[in-house]
Every structure is written in structure tokens, then in C-alpha cells.
Short mmCIF file of C-alpha atoms and ligand atoms in Angstrom, two decimals:
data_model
loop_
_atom_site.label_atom_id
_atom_site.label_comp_id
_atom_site.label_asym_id
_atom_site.label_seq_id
_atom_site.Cartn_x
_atom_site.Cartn_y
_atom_site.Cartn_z
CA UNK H 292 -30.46 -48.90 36.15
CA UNK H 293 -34.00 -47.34 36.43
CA UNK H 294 -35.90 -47.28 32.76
CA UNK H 295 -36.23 -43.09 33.98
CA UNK H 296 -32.38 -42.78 34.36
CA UNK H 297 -31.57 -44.64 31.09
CA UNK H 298 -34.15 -42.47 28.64
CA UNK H 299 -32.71 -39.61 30.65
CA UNK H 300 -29.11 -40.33 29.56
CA UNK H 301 -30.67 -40.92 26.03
CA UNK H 302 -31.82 -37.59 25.55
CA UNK H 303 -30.36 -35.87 22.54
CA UNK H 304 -28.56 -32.38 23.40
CA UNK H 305 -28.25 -31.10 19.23
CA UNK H 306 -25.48 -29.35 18.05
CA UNK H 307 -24.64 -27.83 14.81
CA UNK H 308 -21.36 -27.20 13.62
CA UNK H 309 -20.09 -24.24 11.32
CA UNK H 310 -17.21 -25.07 9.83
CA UNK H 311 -15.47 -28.53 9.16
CA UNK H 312 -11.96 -28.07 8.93
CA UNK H 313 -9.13 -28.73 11.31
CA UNK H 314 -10.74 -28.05 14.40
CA UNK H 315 -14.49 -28.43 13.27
CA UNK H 316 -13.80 -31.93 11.61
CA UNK H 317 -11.44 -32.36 15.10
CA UNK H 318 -14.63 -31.87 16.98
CA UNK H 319 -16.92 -33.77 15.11
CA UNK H 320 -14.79 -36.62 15.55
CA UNK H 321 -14.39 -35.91 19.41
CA UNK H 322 -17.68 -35.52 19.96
CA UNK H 323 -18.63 -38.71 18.43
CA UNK H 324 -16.08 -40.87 20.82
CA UNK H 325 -17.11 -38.96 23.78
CA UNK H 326 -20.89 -39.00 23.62
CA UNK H 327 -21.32 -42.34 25.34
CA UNK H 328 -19.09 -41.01 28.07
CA UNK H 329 -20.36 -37.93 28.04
CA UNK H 330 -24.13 -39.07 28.35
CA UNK H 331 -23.23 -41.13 31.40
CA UNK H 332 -21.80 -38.33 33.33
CA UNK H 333 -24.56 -35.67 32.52
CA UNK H 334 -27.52 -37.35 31.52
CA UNK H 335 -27.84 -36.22 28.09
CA UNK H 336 -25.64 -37.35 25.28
CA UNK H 337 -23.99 -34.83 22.61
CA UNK H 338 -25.09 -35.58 18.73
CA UNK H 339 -24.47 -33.47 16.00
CA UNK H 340 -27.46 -31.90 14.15
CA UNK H 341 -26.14 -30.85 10.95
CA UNK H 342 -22.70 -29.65 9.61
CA UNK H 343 -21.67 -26.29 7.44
CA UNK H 344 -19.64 -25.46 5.18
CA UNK H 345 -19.37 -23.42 2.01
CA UNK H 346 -20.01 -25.73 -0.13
CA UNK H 347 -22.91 -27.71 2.09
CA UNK H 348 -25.34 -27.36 4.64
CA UNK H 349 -28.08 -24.67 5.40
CA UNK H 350 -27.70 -22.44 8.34
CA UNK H 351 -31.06 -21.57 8.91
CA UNK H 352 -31.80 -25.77 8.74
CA UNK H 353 -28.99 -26.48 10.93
CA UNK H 354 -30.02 -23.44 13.62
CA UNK H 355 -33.72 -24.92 13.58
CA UNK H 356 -32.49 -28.24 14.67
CA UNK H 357 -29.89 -27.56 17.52
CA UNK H 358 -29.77 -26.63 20.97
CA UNK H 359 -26.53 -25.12 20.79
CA UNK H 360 -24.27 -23.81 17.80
CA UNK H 361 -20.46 -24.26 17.49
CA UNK H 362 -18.95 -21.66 14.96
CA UNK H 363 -15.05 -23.05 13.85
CA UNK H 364 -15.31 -20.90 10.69
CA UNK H 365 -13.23 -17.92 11.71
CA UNK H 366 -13.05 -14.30 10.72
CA UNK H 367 -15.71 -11.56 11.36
CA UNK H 368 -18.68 -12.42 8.89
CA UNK H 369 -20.65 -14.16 8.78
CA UNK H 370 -19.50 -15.62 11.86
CA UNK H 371 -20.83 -12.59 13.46
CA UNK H 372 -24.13 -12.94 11.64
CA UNK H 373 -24.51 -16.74 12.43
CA UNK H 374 -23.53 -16.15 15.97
CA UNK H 375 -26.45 -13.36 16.59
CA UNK H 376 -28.53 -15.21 14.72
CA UNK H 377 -28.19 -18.59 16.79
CA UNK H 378 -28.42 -15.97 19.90
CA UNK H 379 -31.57 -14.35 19.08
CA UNK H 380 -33.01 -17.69 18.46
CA UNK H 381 -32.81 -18.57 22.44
CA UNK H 382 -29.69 -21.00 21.21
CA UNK H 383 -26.20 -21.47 23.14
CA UNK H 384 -23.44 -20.56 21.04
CA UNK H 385 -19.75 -21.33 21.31
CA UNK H 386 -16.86 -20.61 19.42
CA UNK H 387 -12.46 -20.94 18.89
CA UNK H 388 -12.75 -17.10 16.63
CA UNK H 389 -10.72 -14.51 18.65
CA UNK H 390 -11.36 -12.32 16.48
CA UNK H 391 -14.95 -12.21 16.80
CA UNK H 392 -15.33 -12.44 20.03
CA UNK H 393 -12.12 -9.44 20.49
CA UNK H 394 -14.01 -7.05 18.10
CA UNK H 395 -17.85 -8.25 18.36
CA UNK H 396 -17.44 -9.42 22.09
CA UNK H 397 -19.97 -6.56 23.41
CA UNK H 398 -22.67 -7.16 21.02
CA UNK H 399 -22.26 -10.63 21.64
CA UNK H 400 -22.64 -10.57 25.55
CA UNK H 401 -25.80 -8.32 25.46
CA UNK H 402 -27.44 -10.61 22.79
CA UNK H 403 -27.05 -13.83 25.32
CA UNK H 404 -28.04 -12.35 28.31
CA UNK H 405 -30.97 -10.73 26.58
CA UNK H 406 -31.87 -14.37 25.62
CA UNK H 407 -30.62 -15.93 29.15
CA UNK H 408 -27.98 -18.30 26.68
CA UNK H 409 -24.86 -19.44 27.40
CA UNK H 410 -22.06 -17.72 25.21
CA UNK H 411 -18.52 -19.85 25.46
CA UNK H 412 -15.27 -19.02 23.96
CA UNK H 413 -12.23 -20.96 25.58
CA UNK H 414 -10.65 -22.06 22.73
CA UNK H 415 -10.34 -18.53 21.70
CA UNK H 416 -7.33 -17.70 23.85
CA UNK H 417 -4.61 -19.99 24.56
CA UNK H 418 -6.07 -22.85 22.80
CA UNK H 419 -6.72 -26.10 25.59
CA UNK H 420 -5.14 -23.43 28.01
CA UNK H 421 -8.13 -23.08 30.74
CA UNK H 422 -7.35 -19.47 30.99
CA UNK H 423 -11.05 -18.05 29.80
CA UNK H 424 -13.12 -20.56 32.72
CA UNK H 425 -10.37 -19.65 35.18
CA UNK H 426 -10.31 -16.16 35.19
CA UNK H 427 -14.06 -15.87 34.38
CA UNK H 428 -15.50 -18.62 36.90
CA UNK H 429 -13.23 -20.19 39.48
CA UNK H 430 -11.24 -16.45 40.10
CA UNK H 431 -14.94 -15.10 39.51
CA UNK H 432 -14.47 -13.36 43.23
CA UNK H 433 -10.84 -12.43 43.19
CA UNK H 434 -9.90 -8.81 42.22
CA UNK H 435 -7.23 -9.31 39.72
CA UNK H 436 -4.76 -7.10 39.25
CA UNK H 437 -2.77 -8.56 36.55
CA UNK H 438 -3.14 -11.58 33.75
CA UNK H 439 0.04 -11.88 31.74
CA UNK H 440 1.69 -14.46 29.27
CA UNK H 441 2.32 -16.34 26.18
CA UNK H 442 -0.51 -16.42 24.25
CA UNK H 443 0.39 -16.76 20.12
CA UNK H 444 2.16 -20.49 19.92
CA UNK H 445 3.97 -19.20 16.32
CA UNK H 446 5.97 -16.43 17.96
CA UNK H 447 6.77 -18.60 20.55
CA UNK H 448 7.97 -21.39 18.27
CA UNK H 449 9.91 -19.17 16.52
CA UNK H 450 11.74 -17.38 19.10
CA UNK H 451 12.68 -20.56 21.08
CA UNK H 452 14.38 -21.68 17.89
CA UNK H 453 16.50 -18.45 17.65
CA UNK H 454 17.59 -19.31 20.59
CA UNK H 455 18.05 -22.85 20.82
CA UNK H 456 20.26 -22.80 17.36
CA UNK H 457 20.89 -18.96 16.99
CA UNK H 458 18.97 -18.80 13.60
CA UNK H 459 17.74 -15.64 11.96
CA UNK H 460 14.28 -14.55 12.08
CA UNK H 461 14.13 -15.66 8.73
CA UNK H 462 15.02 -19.14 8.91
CA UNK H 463 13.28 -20.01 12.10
CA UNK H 464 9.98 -18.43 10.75
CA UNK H 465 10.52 -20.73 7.57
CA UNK H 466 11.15 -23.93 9.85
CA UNK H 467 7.94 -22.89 12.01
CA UNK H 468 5.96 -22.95 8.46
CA UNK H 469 7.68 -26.16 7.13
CA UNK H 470 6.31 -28.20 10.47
CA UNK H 471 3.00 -26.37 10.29
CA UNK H 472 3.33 -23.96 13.26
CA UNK H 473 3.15 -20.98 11.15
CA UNK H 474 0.89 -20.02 8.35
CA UNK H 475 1.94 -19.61 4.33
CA UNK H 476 0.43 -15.98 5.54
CA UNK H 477 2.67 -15.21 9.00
CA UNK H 478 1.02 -11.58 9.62
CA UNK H 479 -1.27 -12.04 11.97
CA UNK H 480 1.21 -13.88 14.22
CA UNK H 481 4.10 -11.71 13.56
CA UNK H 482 2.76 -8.55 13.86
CA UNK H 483 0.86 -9.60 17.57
CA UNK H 484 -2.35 -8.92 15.93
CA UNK H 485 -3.60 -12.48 16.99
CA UNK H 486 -2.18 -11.93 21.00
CA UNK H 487 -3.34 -8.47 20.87
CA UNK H 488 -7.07 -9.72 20.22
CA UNK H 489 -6.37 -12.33 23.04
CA UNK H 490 -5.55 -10.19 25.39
CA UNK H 491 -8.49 -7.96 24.55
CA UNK H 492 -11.00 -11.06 25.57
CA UNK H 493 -8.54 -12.00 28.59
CA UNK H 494 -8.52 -8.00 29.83
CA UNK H 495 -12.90 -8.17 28.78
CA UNK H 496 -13.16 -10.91 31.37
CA UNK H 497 -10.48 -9.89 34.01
CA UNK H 498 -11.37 -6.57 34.43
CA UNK H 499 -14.97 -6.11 33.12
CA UNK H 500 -13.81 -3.23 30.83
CA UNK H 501 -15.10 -3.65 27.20
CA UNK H 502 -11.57 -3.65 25.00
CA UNK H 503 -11.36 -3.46 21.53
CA UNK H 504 -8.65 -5.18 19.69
CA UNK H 505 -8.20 -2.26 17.66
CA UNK H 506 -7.51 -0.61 21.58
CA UNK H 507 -4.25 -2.89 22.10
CA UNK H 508 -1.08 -1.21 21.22
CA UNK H 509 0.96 -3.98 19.70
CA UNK H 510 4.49 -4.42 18.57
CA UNK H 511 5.85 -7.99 16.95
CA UNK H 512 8.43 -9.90 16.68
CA UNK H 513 9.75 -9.39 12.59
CA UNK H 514 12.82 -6.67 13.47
CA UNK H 515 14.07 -9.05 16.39
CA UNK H 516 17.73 -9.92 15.43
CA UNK H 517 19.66 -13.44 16.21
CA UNK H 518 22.49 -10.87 17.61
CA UNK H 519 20.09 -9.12 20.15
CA UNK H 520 19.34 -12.71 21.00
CA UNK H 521 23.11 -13.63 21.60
CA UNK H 522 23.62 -10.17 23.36
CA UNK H 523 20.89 -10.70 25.68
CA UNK H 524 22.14 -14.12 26.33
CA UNK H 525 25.44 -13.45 27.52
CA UNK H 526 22.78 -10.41 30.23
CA UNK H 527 21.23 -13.88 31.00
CA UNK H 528 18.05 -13.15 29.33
CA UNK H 529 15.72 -14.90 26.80
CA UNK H 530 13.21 -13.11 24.86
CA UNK H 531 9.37 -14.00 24.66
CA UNK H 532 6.35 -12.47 22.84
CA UNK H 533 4.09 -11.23 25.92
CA UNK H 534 0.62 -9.84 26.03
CA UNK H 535 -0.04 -8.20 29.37
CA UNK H 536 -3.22 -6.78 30.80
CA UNK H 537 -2.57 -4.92 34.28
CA UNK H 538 -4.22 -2.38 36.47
CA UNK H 539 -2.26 1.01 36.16
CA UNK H 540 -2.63 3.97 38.59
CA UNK H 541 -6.67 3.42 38.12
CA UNK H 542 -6.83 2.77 34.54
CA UNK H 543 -5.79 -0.30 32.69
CA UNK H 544 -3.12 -1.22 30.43
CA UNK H 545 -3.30 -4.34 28.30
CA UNK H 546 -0.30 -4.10 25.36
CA UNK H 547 1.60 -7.03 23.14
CA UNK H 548 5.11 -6.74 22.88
CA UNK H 549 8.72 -8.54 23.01
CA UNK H 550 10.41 -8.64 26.38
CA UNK H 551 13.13 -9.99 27.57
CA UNK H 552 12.93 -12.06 31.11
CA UNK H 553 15.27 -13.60 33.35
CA UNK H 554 16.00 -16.96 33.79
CA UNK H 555 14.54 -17.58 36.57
CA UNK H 556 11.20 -16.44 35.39
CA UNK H 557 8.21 -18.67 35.12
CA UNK H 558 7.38 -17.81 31.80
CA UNK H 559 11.36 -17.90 30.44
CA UNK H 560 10.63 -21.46 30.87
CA UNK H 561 7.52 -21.75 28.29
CA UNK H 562 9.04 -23.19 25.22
CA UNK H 563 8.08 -23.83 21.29
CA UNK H 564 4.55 -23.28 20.40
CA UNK H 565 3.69 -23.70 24.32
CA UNK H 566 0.99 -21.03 25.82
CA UNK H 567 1.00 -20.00 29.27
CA UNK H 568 -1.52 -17.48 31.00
CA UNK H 569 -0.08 -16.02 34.59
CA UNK H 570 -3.02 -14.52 36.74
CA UNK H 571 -2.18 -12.32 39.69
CA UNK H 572 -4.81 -11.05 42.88
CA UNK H 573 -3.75 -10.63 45.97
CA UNK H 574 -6.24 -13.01 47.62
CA UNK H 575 -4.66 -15.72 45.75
CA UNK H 576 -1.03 -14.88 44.76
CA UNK H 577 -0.86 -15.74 41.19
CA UNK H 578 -1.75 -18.74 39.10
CA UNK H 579 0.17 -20.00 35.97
CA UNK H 580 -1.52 -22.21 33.29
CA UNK H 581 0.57 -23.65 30.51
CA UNK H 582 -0.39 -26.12 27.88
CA UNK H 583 -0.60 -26.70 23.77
CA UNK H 584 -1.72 -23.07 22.42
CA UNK H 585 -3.48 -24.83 19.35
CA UNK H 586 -3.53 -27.88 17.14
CA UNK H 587 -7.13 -29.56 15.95
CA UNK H 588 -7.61 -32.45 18.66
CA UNK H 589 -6.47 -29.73 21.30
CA UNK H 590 -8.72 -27.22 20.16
CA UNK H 591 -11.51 -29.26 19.86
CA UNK H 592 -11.38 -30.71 23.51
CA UNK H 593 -11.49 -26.96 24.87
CA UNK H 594 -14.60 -26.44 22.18
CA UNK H 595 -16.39 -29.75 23.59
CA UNK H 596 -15.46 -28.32 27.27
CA UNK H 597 -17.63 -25.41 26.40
CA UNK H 598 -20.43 -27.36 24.96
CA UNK H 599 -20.28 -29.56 28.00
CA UNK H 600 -20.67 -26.33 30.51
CA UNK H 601 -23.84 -25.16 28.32
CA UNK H 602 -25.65 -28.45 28.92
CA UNK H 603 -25.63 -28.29 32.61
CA UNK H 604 -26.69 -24.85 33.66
CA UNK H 605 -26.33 -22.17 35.49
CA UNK H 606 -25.88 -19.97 32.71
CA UNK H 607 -22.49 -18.12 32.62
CA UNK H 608 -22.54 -14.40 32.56
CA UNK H 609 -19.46 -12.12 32.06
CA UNK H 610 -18.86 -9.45 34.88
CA UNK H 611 -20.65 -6.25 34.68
CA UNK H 612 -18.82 -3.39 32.59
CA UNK H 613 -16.30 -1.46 34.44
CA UNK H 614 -15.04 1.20 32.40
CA UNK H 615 -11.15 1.54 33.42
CA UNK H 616 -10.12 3.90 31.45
CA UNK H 617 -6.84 2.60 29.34
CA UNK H 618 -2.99 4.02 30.21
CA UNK H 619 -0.93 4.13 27.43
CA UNK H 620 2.19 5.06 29.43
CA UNK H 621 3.94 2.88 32.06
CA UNK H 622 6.96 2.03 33.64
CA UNK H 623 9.03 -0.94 32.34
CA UNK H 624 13.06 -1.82 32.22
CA UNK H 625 14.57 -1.76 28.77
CA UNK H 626 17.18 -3.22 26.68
CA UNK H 627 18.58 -1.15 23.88
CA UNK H 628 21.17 -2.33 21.08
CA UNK H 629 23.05 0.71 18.93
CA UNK H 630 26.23 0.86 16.59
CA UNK H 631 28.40 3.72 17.63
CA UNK H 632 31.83 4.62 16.36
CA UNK H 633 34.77 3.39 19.10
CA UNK H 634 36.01 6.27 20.31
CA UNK H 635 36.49 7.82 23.69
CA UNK H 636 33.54 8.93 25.71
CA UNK H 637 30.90 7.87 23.84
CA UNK H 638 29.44 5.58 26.17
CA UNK H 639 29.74 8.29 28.48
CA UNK H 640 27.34 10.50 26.35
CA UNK H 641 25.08 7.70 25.80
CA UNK H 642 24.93 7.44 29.75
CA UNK H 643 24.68 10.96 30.00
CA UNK H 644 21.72 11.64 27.76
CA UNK H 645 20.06 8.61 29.58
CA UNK H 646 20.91 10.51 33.14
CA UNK H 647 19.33 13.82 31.89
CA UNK H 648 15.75 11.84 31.31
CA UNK H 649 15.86 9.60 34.83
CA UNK H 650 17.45 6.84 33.17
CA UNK H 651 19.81 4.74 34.82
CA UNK H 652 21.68 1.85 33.40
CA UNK H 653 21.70 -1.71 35.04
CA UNK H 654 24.36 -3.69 32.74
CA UNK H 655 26.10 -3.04 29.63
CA UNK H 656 27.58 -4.94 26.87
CA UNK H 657 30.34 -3.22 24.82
CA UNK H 658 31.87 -4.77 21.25
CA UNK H 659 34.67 -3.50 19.00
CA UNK H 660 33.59 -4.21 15.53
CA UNK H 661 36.46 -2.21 13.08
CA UNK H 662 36.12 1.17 13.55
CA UNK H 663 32.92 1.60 15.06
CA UNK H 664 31.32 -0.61 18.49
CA UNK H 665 28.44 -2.12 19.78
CA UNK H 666 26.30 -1.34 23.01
CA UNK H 667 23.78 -3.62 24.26
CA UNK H 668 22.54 -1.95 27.47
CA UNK H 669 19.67 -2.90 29.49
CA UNK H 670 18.27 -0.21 31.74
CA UNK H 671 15.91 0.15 35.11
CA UNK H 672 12.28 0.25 34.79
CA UNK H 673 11.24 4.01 33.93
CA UNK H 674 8.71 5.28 32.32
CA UNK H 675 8.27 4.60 29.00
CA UNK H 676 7.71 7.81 27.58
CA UNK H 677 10.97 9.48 29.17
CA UNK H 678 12.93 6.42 27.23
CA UNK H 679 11.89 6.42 24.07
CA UNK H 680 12.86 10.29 24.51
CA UNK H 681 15.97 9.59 25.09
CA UNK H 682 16.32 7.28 22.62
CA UNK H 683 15.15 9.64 20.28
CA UNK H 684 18.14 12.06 20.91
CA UNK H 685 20.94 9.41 20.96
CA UNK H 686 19.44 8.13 17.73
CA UNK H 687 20.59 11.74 16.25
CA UNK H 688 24.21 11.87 17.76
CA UNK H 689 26.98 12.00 15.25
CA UNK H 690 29.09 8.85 16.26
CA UNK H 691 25.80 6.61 16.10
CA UNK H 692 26.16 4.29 13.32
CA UNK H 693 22.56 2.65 13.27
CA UNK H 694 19.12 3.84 14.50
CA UNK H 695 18.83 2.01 18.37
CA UNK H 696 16.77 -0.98 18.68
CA UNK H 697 14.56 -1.72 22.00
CA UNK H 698 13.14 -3.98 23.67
CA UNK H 699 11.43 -4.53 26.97
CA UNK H 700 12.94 -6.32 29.62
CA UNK H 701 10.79 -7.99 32.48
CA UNK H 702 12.83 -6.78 35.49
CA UNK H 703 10.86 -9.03 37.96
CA UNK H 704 13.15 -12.09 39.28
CA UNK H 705 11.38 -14.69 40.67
CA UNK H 706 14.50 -16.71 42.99
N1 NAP U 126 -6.35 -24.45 14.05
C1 NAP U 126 -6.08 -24.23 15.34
O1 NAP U 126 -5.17 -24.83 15.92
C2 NAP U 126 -6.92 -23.24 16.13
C3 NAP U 126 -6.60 -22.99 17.48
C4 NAP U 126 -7.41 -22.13 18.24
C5 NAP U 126 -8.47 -21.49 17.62
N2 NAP U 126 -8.73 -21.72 16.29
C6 NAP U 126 -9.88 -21.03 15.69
O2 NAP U 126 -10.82 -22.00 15.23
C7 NAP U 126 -11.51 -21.50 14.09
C8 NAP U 126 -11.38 -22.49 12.93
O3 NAP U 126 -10.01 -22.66 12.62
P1 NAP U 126 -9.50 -23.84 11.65
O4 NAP U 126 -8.03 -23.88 11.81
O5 NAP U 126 -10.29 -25.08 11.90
O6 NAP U 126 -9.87 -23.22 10.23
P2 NAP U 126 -9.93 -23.98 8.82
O7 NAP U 126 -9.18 -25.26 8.87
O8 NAP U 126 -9.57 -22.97 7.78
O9 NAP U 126 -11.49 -24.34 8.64
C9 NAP U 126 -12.46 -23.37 8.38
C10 NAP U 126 -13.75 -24.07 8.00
O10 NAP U 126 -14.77 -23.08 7.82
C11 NAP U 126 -15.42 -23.31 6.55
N3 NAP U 126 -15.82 -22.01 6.02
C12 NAP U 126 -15.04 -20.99 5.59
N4 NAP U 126 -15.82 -19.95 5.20
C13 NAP U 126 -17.08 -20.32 5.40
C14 NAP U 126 -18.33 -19.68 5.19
N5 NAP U 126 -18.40 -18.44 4.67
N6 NAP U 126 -19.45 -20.36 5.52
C15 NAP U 126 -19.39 -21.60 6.00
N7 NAP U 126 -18.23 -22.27 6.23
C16 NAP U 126 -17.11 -21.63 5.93
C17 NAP U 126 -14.36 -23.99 5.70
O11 NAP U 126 -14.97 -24.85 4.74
P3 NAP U 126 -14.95 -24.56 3.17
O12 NAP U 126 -13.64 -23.92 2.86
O13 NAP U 126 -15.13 -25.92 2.58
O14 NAP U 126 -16.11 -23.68 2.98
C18 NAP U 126 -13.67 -24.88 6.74
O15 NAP U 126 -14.36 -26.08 6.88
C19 NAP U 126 -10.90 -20.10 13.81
O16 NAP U 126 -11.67 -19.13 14.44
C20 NAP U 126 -9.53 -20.21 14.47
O17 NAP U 126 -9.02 -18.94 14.86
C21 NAP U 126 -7.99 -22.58 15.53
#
């Protein structure tokens, strides 16, 4: 080895580290295993220049003495103040917060390219999942039409254990928190806050629209039932949390909500706290990436990914802005439960009132229970507005017992 190459391959790249505790102490240890490696393969080894927390450190000390800045706090401030600050100051910055980057992303963006800085946030979305590099460098040419998929490991978890043992809602969410899958404080999971703000950066990067999380219509998992699960079952569906960001009719659409899918569907497949990201373009079919959605040691290796990308440039630079405006109305097939009283043609009038608004029924599930009966019905894709209307009016007929539950269904079949 040349004296050159080896004081090449000794020369420090600094990073601070904000945050220290399961993926920033994750990291930290990560970073220290890999930086002989790591020095050997690029030239310039990884050490880390100071660490904060709230109780030690000093940002302003730590910013002055690194080349890059890893933020693994979370929440809006003052991540969003550290990151702007470490932006401003000609520094890389890279961080796991989804929620920054979902709600901040825009501000963020114009303060690195104003300072020509890299700005990396893999482990934001779908944890180890490559989905962020894929869609925003290697599909960088592709016009993608659709990204779809799995992307909250909780909801996951729990739903796959509905299944797999026919629990309640209740029990499985308690099992997911008893392993550690699922926070003391659920809501952000639950509710598909967290996917919604995933899909936000995913849609951001696929589509070059600026999204908001607070633009994402989303719907959660809490009123799912164990006997929609069992219904569906025996309609050979199982049910999955999805986040979906899609070119509509020259807008774009990018919603969270429960759907059922088919068996036969790639994502039907994706199990427990698994993620999985499907891309679709025409020039290249579609692409599905699946992997651990979170977890320190996981987390950390997409983090150290990032920091890896910002030591060898080119510099990486999110599409230009394209504006699409967003549809709030599409087409999708449905699956509705409802308790009506057994007697003769009522399923008739259900069908009816379904007719009158262009709905037509694929499959139906009828149960006597007593005196009254149950209908689990899953429908053709229509629009979604003409549904809900007529679910709306067979919610007020006299022989219906409970108000109708719905959920999508993903009508594509993949054989
Ligand atoms: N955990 C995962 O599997 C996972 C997966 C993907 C993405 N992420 C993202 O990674 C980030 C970190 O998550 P985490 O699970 O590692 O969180 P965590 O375990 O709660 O750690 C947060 C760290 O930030 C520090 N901190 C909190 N407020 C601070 C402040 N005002 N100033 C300085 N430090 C502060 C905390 O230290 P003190 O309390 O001692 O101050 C702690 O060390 C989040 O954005 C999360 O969404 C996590």
C-alpha cells in the first residue's frame, strides 16, 4: 500500500449524532464496527464527533465539529431547528423522523440545495426497506405511476395475528405491545398517522408533488373486527393496512387505509411487522421490496447507508416540483358487513339500492343469527363516492340492525 492511499483511508469523515436511544445508540455502535471496513472501501473512515442528548452534549459544539449530522431524536422541534441549522451551515444531514421530513420536507429540500448538501432520509419509510434510494435514484428515469404497500410494521403485526389465531383487535394489539412491536401509546400506528406521513415522503419523491401529511386522507385499523376477518376468510381474503400513492385521471391520489387482497397477491403474503414497498412504471413493470420495517440494528444500517452515500458525492437532489393536483375520489372494490333482520327480500333491497347507484355485487356471505342475519358482501370496483352513498341509505332502512361496516378490497389478482 502507497503511504498516499493509507493517510487517504485515514481521513476522518465527522459525524454528530442527535439522539442516543434505540436507533442512535444502534448507530453509534454500528458505526464503530464498520469504520475499518468502511474506510477501506471509500477512503475515508466514519468517526463520531460528538453525541446529544437532553441531558448532554452541545449542538452548536457538536455542528462545529462534523461534516455531516444524523438527527434520531424524532418529532418536529427541534429536530426541525437542528436540521436547518446543520443545513445552513454547508453540513449533510440525515435522519429516521418521518415526521419531519412528511411535514418540513419542502423547507428542508430548498435549504440543501441552496447549500449544495446532501439531505438523506431512508430510514424514514419502511425502515432497512430500500424504498426511498430506489424510487429516488435507481427508478430516477422511470415515470411511475404507482408506489403501494405495507409501510407501519405495528398494524401489520397486529392484523397477521387476527388472523393467524382469530384474536380481537384488542388482544392482538396487547400481544404486539407485550413483545415490543407496539407502543404503551398505539395512536400513531392505529390511526395510520405514521403510514400516512410515509406515504407523503414516498408520493414527495415518486411524483415530485410536495404532499403534506396533513394532505393524506387516512383511515386505521381500531374498528376492524375478528368476525370481518373470519367473513373475509371464508371470500378468500386477508386484510392489510395499505398506503397507496397513484396517478389518477391527471392528479394524484396517495390515501392509508384497510383493504382486503386476494391470496394470490404479493403483498397478502407480507406477514407480522414485515414492510413491503410495490413500485409500478411501465418501463419497468413493477418492483416489490420487503424487509424488517424497524427495530434499532435495522434502522441504524439504513441510517449508516445514508451517511455512506453523503461521503462519496454526487450530491442527491429530489425531482423538481410537479404540482399534481390531489383526487380525493376513486374507484376501488368494497367489502361491506351489516346486521339485518332475516326476513324475505331483504337482500334483495340491499342489492337493489346498490343497483340504483352502479353498484354491482361480486360475492355474498349470508348468516342466520336468531331473528335477525348477517351480510358480508364484497362488491366491484366503483367509485367511491357513489358507495358510500349507498351505504348511507341502507344504513337508514328499517330491517338494518347495525350501522354497515366497509372496507376496501384490492380487486387486482395476480395468478
Ligand atoms: N425505533 C425504530 O425502530 C425506528 C424505526 C424507524 C425510524 N425510527 C425513527 O428514529 C428516530 C429515533 O427513534 P428511537 O426509537 O431511537 O427513539 P428513542 O429511543 O425515544 O430515542 C430518542 C433519543 O432522542 C433524545 N432526545 C429526546 N428529546 C431530545 C431533545 N429535545 N434534544 C436532544 N435529544 C433528545 C433522547 O434522549 P433523552 O431522553 O436522554 O434526552 C433519546 O436518546 C425517530 O424519528 C423514529 O421515528 C425509529
Amino acid at each position: 500500500m502507497s503511504e498516499g492511499v493509507g493517510a487517504e483511508r485515514d481521513r476522518p469523515f465527522r459525524v454528530g449524532v442527535l439522539g442516543h436511544g434505540t436507533v442512535g445508540s444502534a448507530f453509534r455502535e454500528l458505526i464503530e464496527q464498520r469504520a475499518d471496513a468502511i474506510a477501506a472501501e471509500v477512503g475515508v473512515r466514519p468517526e463520531i464527533s460528538g453525541v446529544l442528548t437532553r441531558s448532554r452534549g452541545d449542538f452548536a459544539d457538536i455542528l462545529e465539529r462534523s461534516d455531516l449530522v444524523v438527527e434520531l431524536i424524532g418529532g418536529i422541534e427541534p429536530a426541525r431547528e437542528y436540521a436547518l441549522a446543520t443545513l445552513a451551515a454547508g453540513r449533510h444531514f440525515v435522519t429516521a423522523n418521518k415526521q419531519l421530513v412528511s411535514s418540513h420536507g419542502e423547507e428542508l429540500f430548498e435549504a440543501a440545495a441552496e447549500q449544495g448538501v446532501q439531505l438523506r432520509f431512508e430510514a424514514a419509510v419502511a425502515g432497512v426497506v430500500p424504498a426511498i434510494r430506489v424510487i429516488g435514484e435507481t427508478l430516477a428515469a422511470a415515470h411511475i405511476e404507482r408506489v403501494y404497500g405495507i409501510v407501519n410494521g405495528t398494524t401489520n403485526f397486529i392484523l397477521t395475528a387476527m388472523q393467524r389465531t382469530g384474536a380481537s383487535y384488542e388482544e392482538a394489539l396487547r400481544e404486539a405491545q407485550e413483545l415490543g412491536y407496539a407502543e404503551a401509546d398505539p395512536t400513531e400506528d392505529v390511526t395510520g398517522k405514521d403510514a400516512a406521513a410515509k406515504m407523503a415522503i414516498l408520493a414527495r419523491l415518486a411524483f415530485g408533488t410536495p404532499v403534506h401529511v396533513d394532505d393524506v386522507p387516512h383511515e386505521g385499523i381500531e374498528r376492524v373486527t375478528a368476525e370481518d376477518i373470519a367473513y373475509a376468510r371464508e371470500l378468500g381474503l386477508s386484510l392489510k393496512l395499505i398506503g397507496s400513492a397513484e396517478r389518477i385521471d391527471g392528479g394524484l391520489s396517495v390515501e392509508v387505509y384497510p383493504a382486503f387482497l386476494y391470496a394470490g397477491h404479493p403483498l397478502a403474503a407480507v406477514n407480522g411487522s414485515y414492510n413491503a414497498v410495490t413500485i409500478e412504471s411501465p418501463a419497468i413493470t413493477e418492483i416489490t421490496l420487503s424487509g424488517p420495517g424497524a427495530g434499532g440494528s435495522q434502522t441504524a444500517s439504513a441510517v449508516l447507508g445514508d451517511v455512506i452515500s453523503a461521503m462519496i458525492p454526487p450530491p442527491f437532489t429530489p425531482s423538481p416540483a410537479e404540482h399534481l393536483p390531489l383526487v380525493t375520489d376513486r374507484e376501488s372494490a368494497f367489502y361491506m358487513h351489516v346486521e339485518v333482520a332475516d326476513d324475505p327480500g331483504v337482500l334483495a333491497q340491499v342489492a337493489e339500492i346498490l343497483g340504483l347507484q352502479g353498484v354491482s355485487i361480486e360475492s355474498v356471505v349470508q348468516k342466520g343469527i336468531g331473528d335477525d342475519a348477517r351480510l358480508a358482501m364484497v362488491m366491484h370496483p366503483v367509485l367511491e363516492s357513489k358507495f358510500r352513498a349507498a351505504v348511507d341509505l341502507i344504513g337508514r332502512l328499517d330491517f338494518v340492525r347495525s350501522t354497515p361496516r366497509v372496507i376496501r378490497v384490492i380487486a387486482e389478482t395476480f395468478e
